[in-house]
Coordinates of C-alpha atoms in Angstrom, one line a residue:
X1 CA -97.4 133.4 56.4
X2 CA -97.8 132.3 60.0
X3 CA -100.6 130.1 61.2
X4 CA -101.9 132.8 63.5
X5 CA -102.5 135.1 60.5
X6 CA -104.6 132.6 58.6
X7 CA -108.4 132.7 58.6
X8 CA -109.8 129.8 60.7
X9 CA -113.0 129.5 58.7
X10 CA -114.6 126.9 56.5
X11 CA -116.3 128.5 53.5
X12 CA -119.2 126.2 52.6
X13 CA -120.0 128.5 49.6
X14 CA -116.5 128.3 48.0
X15 CA -116.7 126.9 44.5
X16 CA -113.8 125.4 42.5
X17 CA -112.9 126.8 39.2
X18 CA -110.8 124.9 36.6
X19 CA -108.0 127.4 37.1
X20 CA -108.0 126.9 40.9
X21 CA -108.0 123.1 40.5
X22 CA -105.0 123.3 38.1
X23 CA -103.2 125.4 40.7
X24 CA -103.4 122.7 43.5
X25 CA -100.1 121.0 44.2
X26 CA -99.8 117.3 43.2
X27 CA -97.1 115.8 45.4
X28 CA -97.2 112.4 43.9
X29 CA -96.5 113.7 40.4
X30 CA -94.0 116.5 41.3
X31 CA -90.6 116.0 39.8
X32 CA -88.5 115.6 42.9
X33 CA -84.7 115.7 42.7
X34 CA -84.7 112.2 44.2
X35 CA -87.0 109.5 45.4
X36 CA -86.7 109.0 49.2
X37 CA -85.3 105.6 50.1
X38 CA -83.7 105.0 46.7
X39 CA -84.8 104.2 43.2
X40 CA -86.5 100.9 43.5
X41 CA -89.7 99.4 41.8
X42 CA -92.7 98.6 44.0
X43 CA -94.6 95.4 43.3
X44 CA -97.9 96.5 44.8
X45 CA -99.2 99.9 45.9
X46 CA -102.9 100.8 46.1
X47 CA -105.9 100.8 48.4
X48 CA -107.5 98.0 50.4
X49 CA -110.4 97.3 52.8
X50 CA -112.9 99.6 51.1
X51 CA -116.4 98.4 50.7
X52 CA -118.8 98.4 47.8
X53 CA -122.3 96.8 47.3
X54 CA -121.8 94.7 44.2
X55 CA -123.9 92.2 42.2
X56 CA -122.5 88.7 41.8
X57 CA -123.5 86.2 39.1
X58 CA -125.3 83.0 40.2
X59 CA -125.4 79.6 38.6
X60 CA -127.9 78.5 36.1
X61 CA -128.9 82.1 35.1
X62 CA -130.5 82.9 38.5
X63 CA -131.0 86.5 39.4
X64 CA -127.7 88.1 40.5
X65 CA -127.3 88.6 44.3
X66 CA -126.3 92.0 45.8
X67 CA -123.6 91.6 48.5
X68 CA -121.2 93.8 50.4
X69 CA -117.7 93.3 48.9
X70 CA -114.5 94.2 50.6
X71 CA -112.1 95.4 47.9
X72 CA -108.3 95.4 47.6
X73 CA -106.7 96.9 44.5
X74 CA -103.0 97.4 43.8
X75 CA -100.7 98.2 40.9
X76 CA -97.0 98.0 40.3
X77 CA -94.9 101.2 40.3
X78 CA -91.8 101.7 38.2
X79 CA -88.6 102.7 40.0
X80 CA -88.5 106.2 38.5
X81 CA -92.1 107.1 39.5
X82 CA -92.7 108.6 42.9
X83 CA -96.2 107.3 43.5
X84 CA -99.8 106.9 42.4
X85 CA -103.0 108.8 43.1
X86 CA -104.6 106.3 45.6
X87 CA -108.2 107.6 45.0
X88 CA -108.0 106.4 41.4
X89 CA -108.2 102.8 42.6
X90 CA -111.4 103.5 44.5
X91 CA -112.9 105.7 41.8
X92 CA -112.0 103.1 39.2
X93 CA -113.9 100.4 41.1
X94 CA -116.9 102.6 41.3
X95 CA -117.0 102.9 37.5
X96 CA -117.8 99.2 37.4
X97 CA -120.2 99.1 40.4
X98 CA -123.2 98.3 38.1
X99 CA -121.6 95.3 36.5
X100 CA -122.7 91.7 37.4
X101 CA -119.4 90.4 38.8
X102 CA -117.6 87.3 37.6
X103 CA -113.9 86.5 37.3
X104 CA -114.1 88.0 33.8
X105 CA -115.3 91.3 35.3
X106 CA -112.0 91.4 37.3
X107 CA -110.1 91.1 34.0
X108 CA -111.9 94.1 32.5
X109 CA -111.1 96.2 35.7
X110 CA -107.5 95.1 35.8
X111 CA -107.0 96.0 32.1
X112 CA -108.6 99.4 32.9
X113 CA -106.2 100.0 35.8
X114 CA -103.2 99.0 33.8
X115 CA -104.0 101.5 31.1
X116 CA -105.1 104.3 33.4
X117 CA -102.2 104.0 35.9
X118 CA -99.5 102.9 33.4
X119 CA -98.7 99.7 35.4
X120 CA -97.4 96.4 34.1
X121 CA -99.0 94.5 37.0
X122 CA -102.5 94.8 38.6
X123 CA -103.9 92.7 41.4
X124 CA -107.5 92.8 42.6
X125 CA -109.4 90.9 45.3
X126 CA -113.0 91.0 46.3
X127 CA -114.0 89.3 49.6
X128 CA -117.7 88.6 50.2
X129 CA -120.0 86.3 52.0
X130 CA -122.2 84.3 49.6
X131 CA -125.6 82.9 50.6
X132 CA -126.9 79.6 49.4
X133 CA -130.3 78.2 50.6
X134 CA -129.8 75.0 52.5
X135 CA -132.6 72.5 53.1
X136 CA -132.7 70.6 56.4
X137 CA -132.0 66.9 56.3
X138 CA -135.5 65.5 57.2
X139 CA -137.8 68.3 58.4
X140 CA -138.0 70.3 55.2
X141 CA -136.9 73.5 56.9
X142 CA -134.7 75.9 54.9
X143 CA -132.1 78.5 55.9
X144 CA -129.3 80.4 54.3
X145 CA -125.8 79.2 54.7
X146 CA -123.2 81.9 54.1
X147 CA -119.8 81.1 52.6
X148 CA -116.7 83.3 53.0
X149 CA -115.4 83.7 49.4
X150 CA -113.0 85.8 47.4
X151 CA -112.5 86.5 43.7
X152 CA -108.9 87.4 42.8
X153 CA -107.3 88.5 39.6
X154 CA -103.7 89.2 38.6
X155 CA -102.8 90.9 35.3
X156 CA -99.1 90.9 34.6
X157 CA -97.5 91.9 31.3
X158 CA -100.8 91.4 29.6
X159 CA -101.5 87.9 31.0
X160 CA -104.5 87.5 33.3
X161 CA -104.9 84.8 35.9
X162 CA -108.0 84.3 38.1
X163 CA -108.4 82.7 41.5
X164 CA -111.3 81.7 43.8
X165 CA -111.0 81.3 47.6
X166 CA -113.8 79.4 49.3
X167 CA -114.4 78.3 52.9
X168 CA -116.6 75.3 53.8
X169 CA -117.5 74.5 57.4
X170 CA -118.3 70.9 58.2
X171 CA -118.5 68.5 61.1
X172 CA -115.7 65.9 61.5
X173 CA -116.4 62.8 63.7
X174 CA -113.2 61.1 64.7
X175 CA -113.0 57.4 63.4
X176 CA -110.7 56.4 66.3
X177 CA -113.1 57.8 68.9
X178 CA -116.1 56.2 67.2
X179 CA -114.5 52.7 67.2
X180 CA -113.3 53.0 70.8
X181 CA -116.8 54.1 71.9
X182 CA -118.2 51.0 70.1
X183 CA -115.6 48.8 71.7
X184 CA -116.6 50.0 75.2
X185 CA -120.3 49.5 74.4
X186 CA -119.9 46.0 73.0
X187 CA -117.2 44.6 75.3
X188 CA -118.2 46.2 78.6
X189 CA -121.7 47.6 78.2
X190 CA -120.4 51.2 78.7
X191 CA -121.9 54.1 76.9
X192 CA -119.3 56.3 75.1
X193 CA -119.9 59.4 73.0
X194 CA -117.5 59.7 70.0
X195 CA -116.0 63.2 69.7
X196 CA -116.7 65.4 66.7
X197 CA -115.9 69.0 66.0
X198 CA -116.6 72.0 63.8
X199 CA -114.1 72.0 61.0
X200 CA -113.2 74.2 58.1
X201 CA -111.8 73.5 54.6
X202 CA -110.3 76.4 52.6
X203 CA -110.0 75.9 48.8
X204 CA -107.8 78.3 46.9
X205 CA -108.0 77.5 43.2
X206 CA -106.6 79.0 40.0
X207 CA -109.3 78.8 37.2
X208 CA -108.5 77.9 33.6
X209 CA -108.6 81.0 31.4
X210 CA -112.1 81.6 29.9
X211 CA -113.8 79.0 32.1
X212 CA -117.1 79.8 33.8
X213 CA -117.3 78.6 37.4
X214 CA -119.6 79.7 40.2
X215 CA -119.6 79.6 44.0
X216 CA -122.3 77.0 43.8
X217 CA -119.8 74.7 42.1
X218 CA -117.4 75.0 44.9
X219 CA -120.1 74.3 47.5
X220 CA -121.2 71.3 45.5
X221 CA -117.7 69.9 45.3
X222 CA -117.2 70.2 49.0
X223 CA -120.5 68.7 49.9
X224 CA -119.9 65.7 47.5
X225 CA -116.6 65.1 49.1
X226 CA -117.3 65.6 52.8
X227 CA -121.1 65.3 53.2
X228 CA -121.3 66.6 56.8
X229 CA -121.8 70.3 56.2
X230 CA -123.0 72.1 59.3
X231 CA -126.7 72.8 59.3
X232 CA -128.7 76.1 59.5
X233 CA -132.2 74.9 60.6
X234 CA -132.8 71.8 62.6
X235 CA -135.6 70.0 64.4
X236 CA -135.1 66.7 66.3
X237 CA -135.4 64.6 63.2
X238 CA -132.6 66.7 61.6
X239 CA -130.3 66.4 64.6
X240 CA -130.8 62.6 64.5
X241 CA -130.1 62.5 60.8
X242 CA -126.9 64.6 61.3
X243 CA -125.7 62.2 63.9
X244 CA -126.3 59.3 61.5
X245 CA -124.5 61.2 58.7
X246 CA -121.5 61.8 60.9
X247 CA -121.4 58.1 61.7
X248 CA -121.6 57.2 58.0
X249 CA -118.9 59.7 57.0
X250 CA -116.5 60.0 59.9
X251 CA -113.0 61.2 58.8
X252 CA -109.6 62.2 60.0
X253 CA -108.2 65.5 58.7
X254 CA -106.0 63.5 56.3
X255 CA -109.1 61.9 54.9
X256 CA -110.8 65.2 54.4
X257 CA -108.0 66.8 52.3
X258 CA -107.7 63.7 50.1
X259 CA -111.5 63.6 49.5
X260 CA -111.5 67.2 48.5
X261 CA -108.4 66.6 46.3
X262 CA -110.2 63.9 44.4
X263 CA -113.2 66.2 43.9
X264 CA -111.4 69.3 42.6
X265 CA -108.8 67.3 40.7
X266 CA -111.7 66.0 38.6
X267 CA -112.9 69.5 37.5
X268 CA -111.3 70.5 34.2
X269 CA -112.0 74.2 34.9
X270 CA -109.6 74.2 37.9
X271 CA -106.0 74.6 36.7
X272 CA -104.4 74.4 40.1
X273 CA -105.4 74.3 43.8
X274 CA -104.3 74.3 47.3
X275 CA -106.6 72.8 50.0
X276 CA -106.3 73.3 53.7
X277 CA -108.4 71.6 56.4
X278 CA -108.5 72.3 60.1
X279 CA -110.3 70.0 62.6
X280 CA -110.9 72.1 65.8
X281 CA -110.4 69.3 68.2
X282 CA -112.8 68.7 71.1
X283 CA -110.5 66.0 72.5
X284 CA -107.3 68.0 72.4
X285 CA -106.5 71.6 73.4
X286 CA -104.9 71.9 69.9
X287 CA -106.1 71.5 66.4
X288 CA -105.4 69.0 63.6
X289 CA -104.5 70.4 60.2
X290 CA -103.6 69.2 56.7
X291 CA -102.5 70.8 53.5
X292 CA -102.7 69.3 50.0
X293 CA -102.2 70.7 46.5
X294 CA -102.8 69.6 42.9
X295 CA -99.1 69.1 42.2
X296 CA -98.7 71.3 39.2
X297 CA -95.1 72.1 38.2
X298 CA -94.5 75.7 39.3
X299 CA -97.9 75.9 40.9
X300 CA -99.1 76.1 44.5
X301 CA -96.3 74.8 46.8
X302 CA -98.5 73.9 49.8
X303 CA -96.7 76.5 51.9
X304 CA -99.6 77.5 54.1
X305 CA -99.1 78.6 57.7
X306 CA -102.0 80.9 58.7
X307 CA -103.9 78.1 60.4
X308 CA -105.4 80.6 63.0
X309 CA -107.5 82.0 60.2
X310 CA -109.4 78.7 60.0
X311 CA -110.8 78.9 63.5
X312 CA -114.6 79.0 63.1

């Protein structure tokens, strides 16, 4: 039948019957004589970058917080199977939209996908911005600090592993610049301003199976290690306090990753981790970066190269 002979009309009143639905072609499940490109297994195939409003659990039994989550869901595909129905990834996530999300929720969803799609490997990731109320240093003002986070789960051959990614933005005052400025002040009576810069730490951690850990725990670890988190609300007294805090806790990028290493290495719920810090230099036209890991045999290798993603 030629295109010219077809009716160019959308029938808004057309209703699907079970018989009509069964007659629709299903190209992914058709038995083709061969699979284009050759018979090879696919590690990940699925849907990404779709959004859902989800509720996330908060620490100490606080009311869950509803956030926009950006979802990625993939499954493995055996060499002899042509493909999957992509919409089942999205539909499957919607079946869990009323859950209060933790890492354990990802395990439930992954097990559902493995059974529903007949896959030996499922990988899920939820990216979201998590708010924590921050109090100013001296004025008593409050404002919400938002943290870029992700929950990730991998189910492979029945074994589930869970991960958390967490970004922490802080100020890094340069120790060298601070000492040189003081030298100019004391030896020559010259005022100097030490340079400091907005900086970011990214923690990517594998969590011990069955452990309960929250985004608030990650924020507390970073704050305990680095102290100089950027501020939301400030008055003059807060700005002065922040300058004093930068003076008390100045640090090179090497100091920052080691301080974070000590903090996360002391948490028994964290099985493995990789930490990346970037100090976005105000002295140089380039940045200073450092990468450290826990050092678990067969764990994170420290092979990080996407430093541009740390620009903040």
